[in-house]
Coordinates of C-alpha atoms in Angstrom, one line a residue:
Chain Z
X1380 CA 0.0 0.0 0.0
X1381 CA 1.3 3.4 -0.8
X1382 CA 0.1 6.4 1.0
X1383 CA 1.2 9.6 -0.5
X1384 CA -0.8 12.3 1.1
X1385 CA 0.7 15.7 0.3
X1386 CA 1.6 17.5 3.4
X1387 CA -0.9 20.4 3.6
X1388 CA 0.1 23.4 5.7
X1389 CA -1.9 26.0 7.4
X1390 CA -1.8 29.1 5.3
X1391 CA -1.9 32.4 7.0
X1392 CA -3.6 34.9 4.7
X1393 CA -1.6 37.8 5.9
X1394 CA 2.2 38.1 6.3
X1395 CA 3.9 39.4 9.4
X1396 CA 5.0 42.9 9.5
X1397 CA 2.9 46.0 8.7
X1398 CA -0.4 44.4 9.3
X1399 CA 0.1 44.0 13.1
X1400 CA 1.8 47.4 13.6
X1401 CA -1.4 48.9 15.1
X1402 CA -1.0 49.0 18.9
X1403 CA -4.7 48.0 19.1
X1404 CA -3.7 44.5 18.2
X1405 CA -1.6 44.3 21.4
X1406 CA -4.6 45.6 23.3
X1407 CA -6.8 42.9 21.8
X1408 CA -4.1 40.3 22.5
X1409 CA -4.1 41.3 26.2
X1410 CA -7.9 41.3 26.3
X1411 CA -8.0 37.8 24.7
X1412 CA -5.4 36.7 27.3
X1413 CA -7.4 38.1 30.2
X1414 CA -10.6 36.5 29.1
X1415 CA -9.4 33.2 27.8
X1416 CA -5.8 32.6 28.9
X1417 CA -4.6 32.3 25.3
X1418 CA -1.5 34.3 24.6
X1419 CA -0.4 35.1 21.0
X1420 CA 3.3 35.8 20.9
X1421 CA 4.6 38.6 18.7
X1422 CA 5.4 36.3 15.7
X1423 CA 1.9 34.8 15.9
X1424 CA 0.2 38.1 16.2
X1425 CA -0.7 38.1 12.5
X1426 CA -3.0 35.1 13.2
X1427 CA -4.9 37.4 15.7
X1428 CA -4.9 40.1 13.1
X1429 CA -6.3 37.7 10.5
X1430 CA -9.0 36.6 12.9
X1431 CA -9.9 40.2 13.6
X1432 CA -9.9 40.9 9.8
X1433 CA -12.3 38.0 9.2
X1434 CA -14.7 39.2 11.9
X1435 CA -14.6 42.8 10.7
X1436 CA -15.5 41.6 7.3
X1437 CA -18.4 39.5 8.6
X1438 CA -19.8 42.4 10.7
X1439 CA -19.1 45.0 8.0
X1440 CA -16.5 47.1 9.9
X1441 CA -13.8 49.1 8.3
X1442 CA -11.4 50.2 11.0
X1443 CA -9.8 48.3 13.9
X1444 CA -10.9 51.1 16.3
X1445 CA -14.5 50.4 15.4
X1446 CA -13.9 46.7 16.0
X1447 CA -12.2 47.4 19.3
X1448 CA -15.3 49.3 20.5
X1449 CA -17.5 46.3 19.5
X1450 CA -15.2 44.0 21.5
X1451 CA -15.2 46.2 24.6
X1452 CA -18.1 48.7 24.7
X1453 CA -21.0 47.3 22.8
X1454 CA -23.9 45.4 24.4
X1455 CA -23.0 42.2 22.5
X1456 CA -19.3 42.3 23.4
X1457 CA -19.4 38.9 25.0
X1458 CA -20.9 37.3 21.9
X1459 CA -18.3 39.1 19.7
X1460 CA -15.5 37.9 21.9
X1461 CA -16.7 34.3 21.6
X1462 CA -16.8 34.7 17.8
X1463 CA -13.3 36.1 17.8
X1464 CA -12.0 33.2 20.0
X1465 CA -13.7 30.8 17.4
X1466 CA -11.7 32.5 14.7
X1467 CA -8.5 32.4 16.6
X1468 CA -8.6 28.7 17.3
X1469 CA -10.1 27.7 14.0
X1470 CA -7.9 25.2 12.2
X1471 CA -5.8 24.4 15.2
X1472 CA -7.2 20.9 15.4
X1473 CA -5.1 18.3 13.8
X1474 CA -3.4 15.0 14.7
X1475 CA 0.0 15.4 16.3
X1476 CA -0.8 19.0 17.0
X1477 CA 1.9 19.5 19.8
X1478 CA 5.0 17.4 19.5
X1479 CA 6.5 18.9 22.8
X1480 CA 3.4 17.7 24.7
X1481 CA 3.8 14.2 23.2
X1482 CA 7.5 14.2 24.0
X1483 CA 6.8 15.2 27.6
X1484 CA 4.2 12.5 27.8
X1485 CA 6.4 9.7 26.5
X1486 CA 9.8 10.7 27.7
X1487 CA 9.1 12.1 31.1
X1488 CA 5.5 11.5 32.4
X1489 CA 5.0 7.9 31.4
X1490 CA 8.3 6.7 32.9
X1491 CA 7.3 8.6 36.1
X1492 CA 3.8 7.1 36.2
X1493 CA 5.1 3.7 35.4
X1494 CA 7.6 3.8 38.2
X1495 CA 4.8 4.9 40.6
X1496 CA 2.6 2.1 39.6
X1497 CA 5.1 -0.8 39.7
X1498 CA 3.7 -1.7 43.1
X1499 CA 0.1 -1.9 42.0
X1500 CA -1.5 -5.1 40.9
X1501 CA -3.7 -3.8 38.1
X1502 CA -1.7 -1.5 35.8
X1503 CA -4.2 0.8 34.3
X1504 CA -3.7 4.2 32.6
X1505 CA -6.8 6.4 32.2
X1506 CA -6.6 9.4 30.0
X1507 CA -9.4 11.9 29.4
X1508 CA -9.5 13.9 26.3
X1509 CA -12.0 16.6 27.4
X1510 CA -13.5 18.6 24.6
X1511 CA -12.2 16.1 22.0
X1512 CA -13.9 17.7 19.0
X1513 CA -13.6 15.4 16.0
X1514 CA -11.2 13.0 17.7
X1515 CA -7.8 14.1 16.5
X1516 CA -6.2 14.5 19.9
X1517 CA -7.8 11.3 21.2
X1518 CA -6.4 9.1 18.4
X1519 CA -3.0 10.8 18.6
X1520 CA -2.8 9.8 22.2
X1521 CA -4.0 6.3 21.4
X1522 CA -1.3 5.8 18.7
X1523 CA 1.4 7.1 21.0
X1524 CA 0.3 4.8 23.8
X1525 CA 0.3 1.9 21.4
X1526 CA 3.9 2.8 20.5
X1527 CA 4.8 2.3 24.1
X1528 CA 2.7 -0.9 24.6
X1529 CA 5.7 -3.1 24.1
X1530 CA 8.0 -1.1 26.3
X1531 CA 6.9 1.2 29.1
X1532 CA 3.3 0.1 29.0
X1533 CA 3.8 -3.6 28.6
X1534 CA 0.9 -5.5 30.2
X1535 CA -1.0 -2.2 30.9
X1536 CA -4.6 -1.5 30.3
X1537 CA -5.0 1.8 28.5
X1538 CA -8.3 3.6 28.5
X1539 CA -8.9 6.9 26.6
X1540 CA -12.1 8.6 27.5
X1541 CA -13.0 11.2 24.9
X1542 CA -15.9 13.6 25.5
X1543 CA -17.4 16.5 23.7
X1544 CA -20.5 18.7 24.1
X1545 CA -21.3 18.5 20.4
X1546 CA -23.1 15.3 19.2
X1547 CA -22.0 15.8 15.6
X1548 CA -18.4 16.1 16.6
X1549 CA -18.7 12.9 18.6
X1550 CA -20.1 11.1 15.6
X1551 CA -17.4 12.4 13.3
X1552 CA -14.8 11.4 15.9
X1553 CA -16.2 7.8 16.1
X1554 CA -15.9 7.5 12.3
X1555 CA -12.2 8.5 12.5
X1556 CA -11.7 9.6 8.9
X1557 CA -9.3 12.4 8.2
X1558 CA -8.1 14.4 5.2
X1559 CA -4.8 16.2 4.3
X1560 CA -5.3 19.1 6.6
X1561 CA -5.9 17.1 9.7
X1562 CA -3.0 14.9 8.9
X1563 CA -0.5 17.6 8.1
X1564 CA 1.7 16.8 11.1
X1565 CA 1.3 13.0 10.8
X1566 CA 4.4 11.2 9.6
X1567 CA 4.3 8.4 7.0
X1568 CA 5.4 6.0 9.7
X1569 CA 2.1 6.6 11.6
X1570 CA 0.0 6.9 8.4
X1571 CA 1.2 3.4 7.3
X1572 CA 1.0 1.8 10.7
X1573 CA -2.3 3.1 12.1
X1574 CA -4.5 4.1 9.1
X1575 CA -6.2 2.5 6.1
X1576 CA -7.0 4.3 2.9
X1577 CA -10.5 5.5 2.3
X1578 CA -9.9 7.2 -1.0
X1579 CA -7.1 9.3 -2.5
X1580 CA -7.7 12.1 -0.1
X1581 CA -8.8 10.4 3.1
X1582 CA -7.4 8.0 5.7
X1583 CA -9.3 6.0 8.3
X1584 CA -8.0 5.2 11.8
X1585 CA -7.4 1.4 12.2
X1586 CA -9.7 -0.6 14.6
X1587 CA -6.8 -1.4 17.0
X1588 CA -6.5 2.4 17.6
X1589 CA -10.2 2.9 17.9
X1590 CA -10.4 0.1 20.4
X1591 CA -8.6 2.2 23.0
X1592 CA -10.9 5.2 22.8
X1593 CA -14.4 5.6 24.1
X1594 CA -16.3 8.6 22.7
X1595 CA -19.3 10.1 24.4
X1596 CA -21.2 13.3 24.8
X1597 CA -20.5 15.3 28.0
X1598 CA -21.1 18.8 29.2
X1599 CA -18.2 20.0 31.3
X1600 CA -20.6 22.2 33.3
X1601 CA -22.8 19.2 34.2
X1602 CA -21.7 18.9 37.8
X1603 CA -23.3 15.6 38.5
X1604 CA -21.6 13.9 35.5
X1605 CA -18.3 15.5 36.3
X1606 CA -18.3 13.8 39.7
X1607 CA -18.2 10.4 37.9
X1608 CA -15.1 11.1 35.9
X1609 CA -12.7 10.0 38.6
X1610 CA -9.4 8.3 38.6
X1611 CA -7.8 10.0 35.6
X1612 CA -4.0 9.9 35.2
X1613 CA -4.0 12.6 32.5
X1614 CA -6.5 15.1 31.3
X1615 CA -6.1 17.0 28.0
X1616 CA -8.4 19.9 27.5
X1617 CA -7.4 22.1 24.6
X1618 CA -9.0 25.4 23.6
X1619 CA -12.2 24.5 25.5
X1620 CA -12.0 26.5 28.7
X1621 CA -11.4 29.7 26.7
X1622 CA -15.1 30.0 26.1
X1623 CA -16.1 29.8 29.8
X1624 CA -16.5 32.8 32.0
X1625 CA -14.3 33.1 35.1
X1626 CA -16.6 31.4 37.5
X1627 CA -17.5 28.4 35.4
X1628 CA -13.9 28.1 34.4
X1629 CA -12.8 27.9 38.0
X1630 CA -15.5 25.3 38.7
X1631 CA -14.5 23.1 35.8
X1632 CA -10.8 23.4 36.8
X1633 CA -11.5 22.2 40.3
X1634 CA -13.5 19.3 38.9
X1635 CA -10.5 18.4 36.8
X1636 CA -8.3 18.7 39.9
X1637 CA -10.4 16.2 41.9
X1638 CA -10.8 13.9 38.9
X1639 CA -7.1 13.5 38.6
X1640 CA -5.2 11.0 40.7
X1641 CA -2.4 12.3 42.9
X1642 CA 0.6 12.8 40.6
X1643 CA -1.6 13.2 37.5
X1644 CA -1.2 15.9 34.9
X1645 CA -3.5 18.4 33.2
X1646 CA -2.6 19.7 29.7
X1647 CA -4.1 22.7 27.9
X1648 CA -3.6 24.0 24.4
X1649 CA -0.1 25.1 23.4
X1650 CA -0.6 28.8 24.0
X1651 CA -3.2 28.5 26.7
X1652 CA -2.8 28.9 30.4
X1653 CA -4.9 28.8 33.6
X1654 CA -3.6 32.2 34.5
X1655 CA -4.0 32.4 38.3
X1656 CA -7.4 30.7 38.4
X1657 CA -6.3 27.8 40.5
X1658 CA -3.6 27.5 43.2
X1659 CA -3.8 23.8 43.8
X1660 CA -2.2 22.8 40.6
X1661 CA 1.6 23.3 40.1
X1662 CA 2.6 24.8 36.9
X1663 CA 5.4 22.6 35.6
X1664 CA 7.7 22.9 32.6
X1665 CA 8.8 20.3 30.2
X1666 CA 11.0 21.1 27.2
X1667 CA 8.9 23.3 25.0
X1668 CA 5.6 22.9 26.9
X1669 CA 3.9 23.5 30.2
X1670 CA 1.4 21.4 32.1
X1671 CA -0.4 21.5 35.4
X1672 CA 0.5 18.9 38.0
X1673 CA -1.5 17.5 40.9
X1674 CA 1.4 16.8 43.3
X1675 CA 1.8 13.2 44.4
X1676 CA 1.2 12.4 48.0
X1677 CA 4.8 11.3 48.4
X1678 CA 6.2 14.5 47.1
X1679 CA 5.0 16.4 50.2
X1680 CA 4.3 19.4 48.0
X1681 CA 0.6 19.7 48.4
Chain J
X161 CA 40.7 18.0 42.4
X162 CA 40.0 21.7 42.9
X163 CA 43.7 22.4 43.2
X164 CA 44.3 20.7 39.9
X165 CA 41.6 22.6 38.2
X166 CA 43.0 25.9 39.5
X167 CA 46.5 24.9 38.4
X168 CA 45.4 24.0 34.9
X169 CA 43.3 27.1 34.6
X170 CA 46.2 29.3 35.8
X171 CA 48.2 28.0 33.0
X172 CA 45.8 29.4 30.4
X173 CA 47.6 32.5 29.2
X174 CA 44.7 34.1 27.4
X175 CA 41.3 32.9 26.2
X176 CA 41.5 32.6 22.4
X177 CA 40.8 35.8 20.6
X178 CA 39.1 37.6 23.5
X179 CA 39.6 41.3 22.7
X180 CA 42.3 43.0 24.8
X181 CA 39.7 45.4 26.2
X182 CA 37.9 42.6 27.9
X183 CA 39.8 42.3 31.2
X184 CA 40.3 46.1 31.7
X185 CA 36.5 46.4 31.1
X186 CA 35.7 43.8 33.7
X187 CA 37.9 45.7 36.2
X188 CA 35.9 48.8 35.4
X189 CA 32.6 46.9 35.9
X190 CA 33.7 45.8 39.3
X191 CA 34.0 49.5 40.4
X192 CA 31.1 51.4 41.9
X193 CA 31.7 54.6 39.9
X194 CA 32.9 54.8 36.4
X195 CA 33.4 57.8 34.2
X196 CA 31.8 57.7 30.7
X197 CA 35.1 58.9 29.2
X198 CA 36.9 55.9 30.7
X199 CA 34.7 53.4 28.9
X200 CA 34.7 55.4 25.6
X201 CA 38.5 55.6 25.7
X202 CA 38.8 51.9 26.5
X203 CA 36.5 50.9 23.6
X204 CA 38.2 53.2 21.2
X205 CA 41.2 50.9 21.3
X206 CA 39.3 48.3 19.4
X207 CA 37.2 49.8 16.5
X208 CA 35.8 46.4 15.4
X209 CA 34.4 45.8 18.9
X210 CA 33.1 49.4 19.0
X211 CA 31.3 49.1 15.7
X212 CA 29.8 45.8 16.7
X213 CA 28.5 47.3 19.9
X214 CA 26.7 49.9 18.0
X215 CA 25.0 47.3 15.9
X216 CA 24.1 45.2 18.9
X217 CA 22.8 48.3 20.7
X218 CA 20.1 48.7 18.0
X219 CA 18.8 45.2 18.5
X220 CA 15.3 44.8 20.0
X221 CA 16.9 43.2 23.1
X222 CA 18.5 46.4 24.1
X223 CA 15.5 48.5 23.0
X224 CA 17.0 51.3 21.0
X225 CA 14.7 52.6 18.3
X226 CA 17.5 54.5 16.5
X227 CA 20.9 52.9 16.0
X228 CA 23.4 55.0 18.0
X229 CA 26.1 56.7 16.0
X230 CA 28.8 56.5 18.6
X231 CA 29.5 54.8 21.9
X232 CA 29.0 58.1 23.7
X233 CA 25.7 58.5 22.0
X234 CA 24.7 55.0 23.1
X235 CA 25.7 55.8 26.6
X236 CA 23.5 58.9 26.5
X237 CA 20.4 57.0 25.5
X238 CA 20.9 53.7 27.1
X239 CA 22.9 54.6 30.2
X240 CA 26.5 53.7 31.0
X241 CA 25.8 50.3 32.7
X242 CA 23.7 49.0 29.8
X243 CA 26.4 49.9 27.3
X244 CA 29.0 48.2 29.5
X245 CA 26.9 45.0 29.3
X246 CA 26.7 45.3 25.5
X247 CA 30.5 45.7 25.2
X248 CA 30.9 42.7 27.5
X249 CA 28.5 40.7 25.3
X250 CA 30.5 41.6 22.2
X251 CA 33.9 40.8 23.8
X252 CA 32.8 37.4 25.1
X253 CA 31.3 36.7 21.7
X254 CA 34.8 36.9 20.2
X255 CA 35.9 34.0 22.4
X256 CA 35.7 31.7 19.5
X257 CA 37.5 28.4 19.6
X258 CA 40.5 27.8 17.3
X259 CA 39.7 24.0 17.5
X260 CA 36.4 22.2 17.8
X261 CA 34.6 22.4 21.1
X262 CA 32.6 19.5 22.5
X263 CA 29.8 22.0 23.1
X264 CA 28.9 23.8 20.0
X265 CA 30.0 27.4 20.6
X266 CA 26.9 28.9 18.9
X267 CA 24.7 26.8 21.2
X268 CA 26.7 27.8 24.2
X269 CA 26.4 31.5 23.4
X270 CA 22.7 31.2 22.6
X271 CA 22.2 29.7 26.0
X272 CA 24.4 32.3 27.8
X273 CA 22.7 35.3 26.0
X274 CA 19.3 33.7 26.5
X275 CA 20.0 33.4 30.2
X276 CA 21.3 36.9 30.4
X277 CA 18.1 38.1 28.8
X278 CA 15.8 36.1 30.9
X279 CA 17.6 37.3 34.1
X280 CA 17.0 40.8 33.0
X281 CA 13.4 40.2 32.1
X282 CA 12.6 38.7 35.4
X283 CA 14.4 41.4 37.3
X284 CA 12.4 44.0 35.4
X285 CA 9.4 42.6 37.3
X286 CA 11.1 42.9 40.7
X287 CA 11.2 46.3 42.3
X288 CA 14.7 47.3 43.3
X289 CA 16.5 44.5 41.4
X290 CA 19.7 45.5 39.5
X291 CA 18.9 44.6 35.9
X292 CA 22.3 45.1 34.4
X293 CA 23.9 43.1 37.1
X294 CA 21.3 40.4 36.5
X295 CA 22.1 40.4 32.8
X296 CA 25.9 40.2 33.4
X297 CA 25.4 37.3 35.8
X298 CA 23.3 35.4 33.3
X299 CA 25.8 36.0 30.5
X300 CA 28.8 34.8 32.6
X301 CA 27.2 32.0 34.6
X302 CA 28.5 29.1 32.4
X303 CA 32.0 30.3 31.6
X304 CA 33.1 27.0 33.1
X305 CA 32.0 25.3 29.9
X306 CA 34.6 27.4 28.0
X307 CA 37.3 26.0 30.4
X308 CA 36.0 22.5 30.1
X309 CA 36.0 22.7 26.3
X310 CA 39.5 24.2 26.1
X311 CA 41.4 22.8 29.1
X312 CA 39.6 19.6 29.8
X313 CA 38.5 18.7 26.3
X314 CA 39.5 15.1 26.6
X315 CA 37.5 14.6 29.8
X316 CA 34.6 16.8 28.7
X317 CA 33.9 15.3 25.2
X318 CA 32.5 12.0 26.5
X319 CA 30.4 14.0 29.1
X320 CA 28.7 15.9 26.4
X321 CA 28.2 12.8 24.4
X322 CA 26.6 10.9 27.3
X323 CA 24.4 13.8 28.3
X324 CA 23.0 14.0 24.8
X325 CA 22.5 10.3 24.5
X326 CA 20.8 9.8 27.8
X327 CA 19.1 13.2 27.7
X328 CA 20.2 14.2 31.2
X329 CA 21.6 17.4 32.7
X330 CA 25.2 18.2 31.8
X331 CA 26.3 19.0 35.3
X332 CA 25.1 15.7 36.6
X333 CA 27.2 13.8 34.0
X334 CA 30.2 16.1 34.7
X335 CA 30.0 15.3 38.4
X336 CA 29.6 11.6 37.8
X337 CA 32.3 11.1 35.3
X338 CA 34.9 13.9 35.8
X339 CA 34.3 14.4 39.6
X340 CA 33.8 18.2 39.1
X341 CA 31.5 20.4 37.2
X342 CA 31.7 23.6 35.1
X343 CA 30.9 25.4 38.3
X344 CA 34.3 24.6 39.8
X345 CA 36.2 25.2 36.6
X346 CA 34.2 28.4 36.0
X347 CA 35.1 29.5 39.5
X348 CA 38.8 29.0 38.8
X349 CA 38.5 31.2 35.7
X350 CA 36.4 33.8 37.5
X351 CA 39.1 34.1 40.2
X352 CA 41.9 34.3 37.6
X353 CA 39.9 37.1 35.9
X354 CA 39.3 38.7 39.4
X355 CA 35.6 39.0 38.8
X356 CA 33.4 40.7 41.4
X357 CA 32.4 38.4 44.3
X358 CA 28.8 38.1 43.4
X359 CA 29.6 36.9 39.9
X360 CA 32.1 34.4 41.3
X361 CA 29.2 33.2 43.5
X362 CA 26.8 32.9 40.6
X363 CA 29.4 31.0 38.5
X364 CA 30.2 28.6 41.4
X365 CA 26.7 28.0 42.8
X366 CA 24.0 28.3 40.1
X367 CA 23.4 24.6 40.4
X368 CA 23.7 24.6 44.2
X369 CA 21.9 27.8 45.3
X370 CA 21.5 26.7 48.9
X371 CA 25.3 26.5 49.3
X372 CA 25.9 30.0 48.2
X373 CA 27.2 32.3 50.9
X374 CA 26.8 35.7 49.3
X375 CA 24.4 37.3 46.8
X376 CA 22.0 34.4 47.2
X377 CA 19.0 36.2 45.5
X378 CA 21.2 36.8 42.4
X379 CA 22.4 33.2 42.4
X380 CA 18.8 32.1 42.7
X381 CA 17.7 34.3 39.8
X382 CA 20.3 32.9 37.6
X383 CA 19.4 29.3 38.6
X384 CA 15.8 29.8 37.7
X385 CA 16.5 31.6 34.5
X386 CA 18.9 28.9 33.5
X387 CA 16.2 26.3 34.0
X388 CA 13.6 28.3 32.1
X389 CA 16.0 28.7 29.2
X390 CA 16.7 25.0 29.1
X391 CA 12.9 24.3 29.0
X392 CA 12.2 26.9 26.3
X393 CA 14.5 26.0 23.5
X394 CA 17.6 27.9 24.7
X395 CA 19.4 25.0 26.4
X396 CA 22.4 23.0 25.3
X397 CA 21.0 21.8 22.0
X398 CA 19.5 18.5 23.2
X399 CA 16.3 17.2 24.8
X400 CA 16.5 17.1 28.6
X401 CA 14.2 14.5 30.0
X402 CA 12.9 16.3 33.0
X403 CA 10.1 18.1 34.7
X404 CA 10.8 21.5 36.2
X405 CA 8.7 22.9 39.0
X406 CA 10.1 26.4 39.3
X407 CA 7.8 27.6 42.1
X408 CA 8.6 24.5 44.3
X409 CA 12.3 25.1 43.7
X410 CA 14.1 26.4 46.8
X411 CA 15.6 29.1 44.6
X412 CA 12.1 30.5 44.1
X413 CA 11.5 31.0 47.8
X414 CA 15.0 32.6 48.2
X415 CA 14.2 35.1 45.4
X416 CA 10.7 35.7 46.7
X417 CA 12.0 36.5 50.2
X418 CA 14.1 39.3 48.7
X419 CA 11.6 40.5 46.2
X420 CA 8.0 40.1 47.3
X421 CA 6.6 41.0 43.9
X422 CA 7.7 37.6 42.6
X423 CA 4.5 36.2 44.1
X424 CA 2.2 38.1 41.8
X425 CA 4.1 37.0 38.6
X426 CA 2.1 35.2 36.0
X427 CA 4.6 32.5 35.2
X428 CA 2.6 31.0 32.3
X429 CA 2.3 34.3 30.5
X430 CA 6.0 35.1 31.2
X431 CA 6.9 31.7 29.7
X432 CA 5.0 32.5 26.5
X433 CA 6.5 35.9 26.3
X434 CA 10.0 34.3 26.5
X435 CA 9.3 32.6 23.2
X436 CA 9.4 36.0 21.6
X437 CA 12.7 36.6 23.2
X438 CA 14.1 33.3 21.7
X439 CA 13.9 34.8 18.3
X440 CA 15.6 38.0 19.4
X441 CA 18.4 36.1 21.0
X442 CA 19.0 34.1 17.9
X443 CA 19.2 37.3 15.9
X444 CA 21.5 38.8 18.5
X445 CA 23.8 35.8 18.4
X446 CA 24.2 36.0 14.6
X447 CA 24.9 39.7 15.1
X448 CA 27.6 39.1 17.6
X449 CA 29.2 36.4 15.6
X450 CA 28.6 38.1 12.3
X451 CA 31.4 39.8 10.5
X452 CA 32.4 43.1 12.0
X453 CA 30.9 46.0 10.0
X454 CA 33.1 48.5 8.3
X455 CA 34.6 50.8 11.0
X456 CA 32.5 53.9 11.4
X457 CA 33.1 57.0 13.4
X458 CA 33.4 56.1 17.1

């Protein structure tokens, strides 16, 4: 079988430089950070400018100043901010989205968790992909776990629980069919090993990968259901909390904290942070990525 | 062992190609009061260094909108201490090996400059911290690696190789295989150069902050900045398999005791902002190592 999907790349419609010179973009960047915890660095500011440009076109605005007023002073500013966040995170979903996160997982976290669990009789790893959208992250995690199943995770039971609010996303996730754009970061090695061909443009995730993942619909704000998501070793929740207001965000984060086992990790999107919304988690660094850690009981750092 | 290190470091006559103005400049830096004229006169001995300083001064890292026309002009707009650190950066950048180093010199300087910059950026958030001192400390903290590459090259080459292969911190491998680290060899060089006490302390103890006797907050600052650099793409050019919990690090508490505003720092955002600085540092490194521009009026 030959699989020759052309690598497709995200194309920014504007180039860096003049377009982001307006200081209002930095004000918008700060506003977006304050509300969502997403921080666009200087080199990525053009993406923010692009998103603003698309929104301005949709609402028929000519100047950035007008748009700034819409974001900050108009009666529908909350709705507008939501639309803008949508535009900012659009197209960020793909398989193997963050290699530094995967490296941290396989090179640092799994060895640590494996060492902690050597004494336990049942070796089980539970991962929650919260806000899994169309399944890219969930399957990426599954494939990476399978890669370790002969080594670090030999004789382990791996469960990946993937949830999303949107029924249609969950259905698409279950199907597990992806095109060039979603596969732009997936190497031929993974394409050959874990996918079958649907047609020239699309690949389907193999059954042995699907077997690891359970998809279901879940509202993160449904407190009673959140109480039943216990015993997670890892939680991934990328670009989901950005849409929540401060109070709901804090609540969801404390659910995540109690759903994690001691010594478990919580990952957000690559440019996303909890700001100072929670003081129980420890912000920890791995090469090229950050995560939030629920300190283990033995570390004495609670 | 320490005696042997000292002896061997003493035998180094000069570091390769370090400009002659470097040591006199360090002496100036150690003094409390320096006249602008002294610095300008010193630099005027080396027009290549002077020209390079002017280029570097216009980089975003040093925040000059208009490239300065002369060293004096740079001093006027940036302040004497900032210009001194720029000259120091340029001088050290000339320390380029005549033979191959086990640690790629470009990687080494990216880390040193990166650390200098992170030290300054953190100290900008701390009321009362000396930013230029922080920068200088970050820039110099790893000079021990220069010694190890030049004087102990036979012993150090396998250290580098093993650290890369096993993805573990360099100083741990140094200790395990050579019986000393770049902190001890750096200290020997710092003493030979008669660096200020606080810099000697940073060079000797940036991996063992709790053992430092003097200038502990500065040592802690460099320790934390060094870790951050290594986690954000300005390390030693290889993947370090490790988790870093900066806030739980004893150095964080030491720094916070001295500067209470550290508590309010948004570490996640600071981390993201650093990624912008990575680019700036790379540009600066190519500037420092780039060919010296045609001599202009100094």
